[in-house]
XYZ file of C-alpha atoms in Angstrom:
339
model
C 0.130 0.168 -0.091
C 1.523 3.360 -0.957
C 1.524 6.105 1.542
C 0.034 9.241 0.902
C 2.385 12.007 0.346
C 1.043 15.293 1.909
C 1.686 18.638 -0.108
C 2.811 21.263 2.290
C 3.392 24.871 1.437
C 6.242 26.381 3.778
C 6.357 30.107 4.560
C 9.532 30.268 7.033
C 8.917 34.083 7.122
C 11.069 36.193 8.995
C 13.619 36.199 11.846
C 13.490 32.720 13.668
C 10.394 31.476 11.644
C 12.722 29.431 9.099
C 14.671 28.031 11.951
C 11.732 26.772 13.997
C 9.780 25.431 11.170
C 12.572 23.473 9.917
C 13.094 21.880 13.125
C 9.265 21.097 13.009
C 9.475 19.513 9.564
C 12.341 17.305 10.793
C 10.309 16.108 13.724
C 7.337 15.372 11.480
C 9.538 13.390 8.986
C 11.199 11.407 12.031
C 7.410 10.324 12.840
C 7.055 8.464 9.855
C 5.079 11.086 7.747
C 5.526 11.243 3.905
C 5.439 14.807 2.879
C 6.754 17.177 -0.072
C 7.070 20.946 0.639
C 7.409 24.037 -1.521
C 9.055 27.123 -0.139
C 7.167 30.618 -0.344
C 9.147 33.539 0.240
C 6.845 35.762 2.031
C 6.889 38.325 4.778
C 8.650 41.702 6.177
C 12.047 40.736 4.232
C 10.374 40.081 1.057
C 8.164 43.253 1.269
C 11.529 45.291 2.132
C 13.196 43.714 -0.954
C 10.488 44.363 -3.865
C 7.102 45.584 -2.099
C 5.481 42.180 -2.656
C 3.111 40.858 0.166
C 0.620 38.581 -1.652
C -1.112 38.245 -4.933
C -3.922 36.563 -6.275
C -1.931 33.963 -8.252
C 0.295 33.154 -5.059
C -3.074 32.914 -3.041
C -4.466 30.242 -5.490
C -1.057 28.354 -5.429
C -1.302 28.203 -1.572
C -4.903 26.785 -2.153
C -4.026 23.696 -3.822
C -1.863 22.481 -1.038
C -2.791 19.833 1.840
C -1.554 22.379 4.389
C 0.407 25.569 5.067
C 3.098 25.761 7.636
C 4.017 29.400 8.710
C 7.107 30.284 10.834
C 6.852 33.766 11.778
C 6.118 37.341 10.049
C 7.321 40.639 10.997
C 10.392 43.155 10.910
C 12.382 43.549 13.779
C 11.555 45.676 16.495
C 12.005 49.370 15.956
C 12.245 48.842 12.055
C 9.652 51.400 10.794
C 10.108 50.916 7.330
C 6.895 48.730 7.263
C 3.718 50.624 8.223
C 1.460 48.788 10.744
C -0.963 46.582 9.267
C 0.756 46.180 5.767
C 1.614 42.392 6.569
C -1.183 41.752 9.013
C -3.906 42.734 6.651
C -2.026 42.058 3.341
C -0.865 38.709 4.081
C -1.964 36.952 7.435
C -5.765 38.176 7.405
C -5.680 37.825 3.463
C -4.804 34.040 3.758
C -7.379 33.464 6.392
C -10.252 35.554 4.565
C -9.281 34.246 1.014
C -8.869 30.743 2.142
C -12.122 30.755 4.507
C -10.005 29.581 7.602
C -12.798 30.688 9.477
C -11.529 28.696 12.754
C -8.624 29.707 14.900
C -7.873 26.861 17.194
C -5.369 27.053 19.988
C -4.967 24.194 22.546
C -3.095 24.966 25.848
C -1.426 22.544 28.056
C -0.207 24.453 31.547
C 3.596 23.411 31.830
C 5.156 22.694 35.103
C 5.657 26.066 37.341
C 3.122 27.771 35.158
C -0.069 29.710 36.569
C -1.962 27.034 35.049
C -0.266 23.930 35.669
C -2.079 20.708 34.760
C -4.595 22.449 32.953
C -6.091 21.401 29.529
C -8.219 23.805 27.460
C -8.802 25.249 24.138
C -9.884 28.583 22.634
C -11.912 28.367 19.572
C -11.838 31.949 17.924
C -14.177 33.026 14.767
C -11.508 33.748 12.415
C -13.055 35.752 9.507
C -15.528 38.246 10.912
C -15.602 40.681 13.915
C -13.627 43.956 13.941
C -11.063 42.202 11.665
C -13.350 42.058 8.712
C -12.381 45.809 7.731
C -15.830 47.551 8.128
C -15.331 51.258 8.977
C -13.790 54.365 7.963
C -12.573 57.761 8.594
C -13.962 61.383 8.183
C -12.061 64.534 8.443
C -8.956 62.721 8.636
C -5.891 64.434 10.196
C -8.034 67.362 11.750
C -9.156 68.156 15.252
C -12.706 66.715 14.057
C -11.759 63.591 12.790
C -13.926 60.599 13.144
C -12.797 56.984 12.986
C -15.335 54.202 13.043
C -14.620 50.256 13.262
C -17.531 47.980 13.122
C -17.684 44.432 14.127
C -19.235 42.050 11.667
C -21.198 39.108 12.909
C -23.116 36.921 10.625
C -25.485 34.031 11.788
C -23.542 31.920 9.176
C -20.342 32.633 10.646
C -21.261 32.564 14.213
C -22.965 29.064 13.940
C -20.260 27.353 12.237
C -17.816 28.370 14.682
C -19.937 27.601 17.634
C -20.878 24.305 16.062
C -16.983 23.405 15.824
C -16.421 24.395 19.370
C -18.956 21.907 20.621
C -17.651 19.154 18.352
C -14.296 19.677 20.013
C -16.017 19.720 23.461
C -17.588 16.351 22.706
C -14.057 14.928 22.338
C -12.441 16.790 25.447
C -12.002 15.293 28.764
C -14.734 17.645 30.065
C -17.423 18.192 27.571
C -18.219 21.958 28.489
C -18.377 25.036 25.985
C -17.869 28.524 27.485
C -19.110 31.340 25.583
C -16.883 34.589 26.188
C -18.314 38.010 25.039
C -19.622 41.302 26.337
C -23.386 40.891 25.892
C -24.239 43.474 28.595
C -22.746 46.147 26.225
C -22.375 44.816 22.933
C -26.081 43.962 22.836
C -26.647 43.124 19.059
C -23.581 41.131 18.553
C -23.794 39.612 21.945
C -27.381 38.621 21.387
C -26.693 36.731 18.249
C -23.830 34.775 19.787
C -25.970 34.074 22.617
C -28.943 32.625 20.732
C -26.921 30.725 18.317
C -25.265 29.024 21.372
C -28.498 28.051 22.942
C -29.649 26.649 19.553
C -26.724 24.718 18.711
C -26.590 23.098 22.342
C -29.963 21.319 21.495
C -27.865 19.162 19.128
C -25.126 18.377 21.868
C -27.311 17.599 25.132
C -24.241 15.983 26.792
C -22.034 19.424 26.556
C -22.290 21.672 29.231
C -22.453 25.432 28.423
C -21.430 28.398 30.446
C -20.999 32.175 29.783
C -18.309 34.658 30.889
C -18.043 38.558 30.120
C -14.539 38.879 28.563
C -13.143 41.005 31.376
C -14.277 37.969 33.797
C -12.767 35.502 31.872
C -9.225 37.432 31.687
C -9.463 37.329 35.668
C -10.448 33.614 35.565
C -7.722 32.525 33.083
C -5.088 33.925 35.651
C -6.782 32.929 38.906
C -8.873 29.906 38.018
C -7.856 28.320 34.481
C -9.080 24.831 35.441
C -12.730 25.723 34.939
C -12.204 25.850 31.133
C -12.244 23.089 28.629
C -13.512 24.777 25.363
C -13.645 28.751 25.058
C -15.747 30.006 22.085
C -15.557 33.590 21.355
C -15.354 36.194 18.373
C -12.135 37.342 16.458
C -10.996 40.313 18.634
C -11.749 38.677 22.192
C -10.309 35.401 20.853
C -7.022 37.095 19.713
C -6.856 38.668 23.162
C -7.739 35.577 25.246
C -5.508 33.220 23.275
C -2.505 35.354 24.029
C -3.247 35.371 27.548
C -3.983 31.758 27.878
C -0.545 31.155 26.242
C 1.209 33.531 28.888
C -0.535 31.573 31.817
C 0.175 28.269 30.619
C 3.914 28.896 30.248
C 4.475 31.312 27.661
C 3.796 32.103 24.018
C 6.871 30.099 23.235
C 4.711 26.951 23.689
C 1.651 27.966 22.183
C 0.423 26.464 18.884
C -2.174 27.722 16.488
C -4.279 26.315 13.660
C -6.280 28.488 11.120
C -8.403 25.833 9.615
C -11.322 25.069 7.349
C -12.817 22.055 8.959
C -14.470 21.286 5.461
C -11.125 21.154 3.895
C -11.977 23.494 1.066
C -8.430 24.506 0.513
C -5.294 24.369 2.604
C -5.341 25.267 6.276
C -2.561 27.173 8.017
C -0.544 26.092 11.054
C 1.635 28.555 12.975
C 3.318 29.223 16.309
C 2.066 32.032 18.183
C 5.182 33.626 18.942
C 6.774 36.591 16.919
C 9.716 36.719 14.654
C 12.432 37.489 17.264
C 15.024 38.903 15.008
C 17.404 39.457 18.058
C 18.081 35.676 18.386
C 18.412 34.656 14.632
C 21.213 32.069 14.179
C 22.004 31.707 17.850
C 20.476 28.504 18.289
C 18.435 30.055 21.173
C 14.947 29.716 19.503
C 12.588 27.424 20.954
C 10.704 25.340 18.474
C 8.288 23.569 20.645
C 5.373 26.014 19.497
C 6.158 25.236 15.944
C 6.138 21.443 16.635
C 3.098 21.584 18.638
C 1.436 23.519 15.562
C 2.849 20.689 13.043
C 1.029 18.243 15.569
C -2.507 20.171 14.733
C -1.411 19.994 11.154
C -0.979 16.224 11.239
C -4.436 15.774 13.052
C -5.925 18.101 10.377
C -4.371 15.640 7.873
C -5.542 12.540 9.372
C -2.064 11.310 10.658
C -3.402 10.721 14.134
C -0.648 8.272 15.207
C 2.083 10.528 14.250
C 0.422 13.378 15.821
C -0.090 11.518 18.995
C 3.622 10.349 19.004
C 4.827 13.966 18.564
C 2.234 15.334 21.064
C 3.658 12.616 23.902
C 7.191 13.811 22.957
C 6.431 17.416 23.656
C 4.527 16.571 26.759
C 7.667 14.712 28.068
C 9.939 17.161 27.071
C 12.435 17.869 30.044
C 15.234 20.159 30.281
C 15.838 24.027 30.353
C 15.091 25.201 26.824
C 17.228 28.246 27.085
C 20.378 25.739 27.712
C 19.299 23.138 25.199
C 18.817 25.617 22.570
C 16.762 25.017 19.040
C 19.200 21.846 18.107
C 19.059 20.330 21.792
C 15.286 20.630 21.963
C 14.806 18.990 18.516
C 17.420 16.148 19.187
C 15.534 15.464 22.502
C 12.209 15.062 20.416
C 13.702 12.989 17.763
C 15.086 10.791 20.394
C 11.781 10.161 22.137
C 10.311 9.387 18.801
């Protein structure tokens, strides 16, 4: 029987992105997964070189892959040659919207010594609507009477498919529980839509417990009582903030993995560590590849390579040692040995 060869588009990106991505792919190969890669030169370095961010033709090429692995995107801190939003909207959000990657899924496991030691929970974030959809505008720009608006787009279609995915995740969790996080007492229109959809979808999942937290309360609970959570479902903006906070309380964003997925597999889904490009440690062997490796685990689950995903996830969970001493190569070697 011929083993399926998965096609993976690799966007190493900037800073330590290529280093952690290479380490993750080395681990995937050691787990026995067959794949072929194509490198895409995208990110801050490419933009500074020739002004290119992402065009329609490249987006269509990316659509044809089984998955996309992204390392990190962004200029060095203090580099003002790229205006804010150029890469975020032109590359990251464009891939999310253009490929309809409507779920951002981030699982968290509290490492030893963290505020959330022993916790296992996930944030399911709606990934293509909310304030990030770009609705809004400016009137009287640059004057004392300037007006700026930024609306939040919430469609029943978008909310329902996100909420349903959260319930499906909760069904497979150790604790079948979904917590909606929003600000329904102030954002009454959007909050009401999310609340009603949650109640209706709940009828199809009677075994799943439901709960609700205001987003400000959820920020407190993530620090003081993260064990209360199993699956958090929320909108694009709140999910962006909460998932970074969750990364911090579970051990740091150096461990945080992220999946931008279309569960229907209409085109490639994208997998990336949450951390930044960290230009200051490029080439020093100090980059921690664990978040990239954990993102590769999510990719393998998406591709149906469950055994390999489970093996790598165990290796990450069983990882021992000081990452600052072991460095990129030492961490990777330990993972390879455990496989």
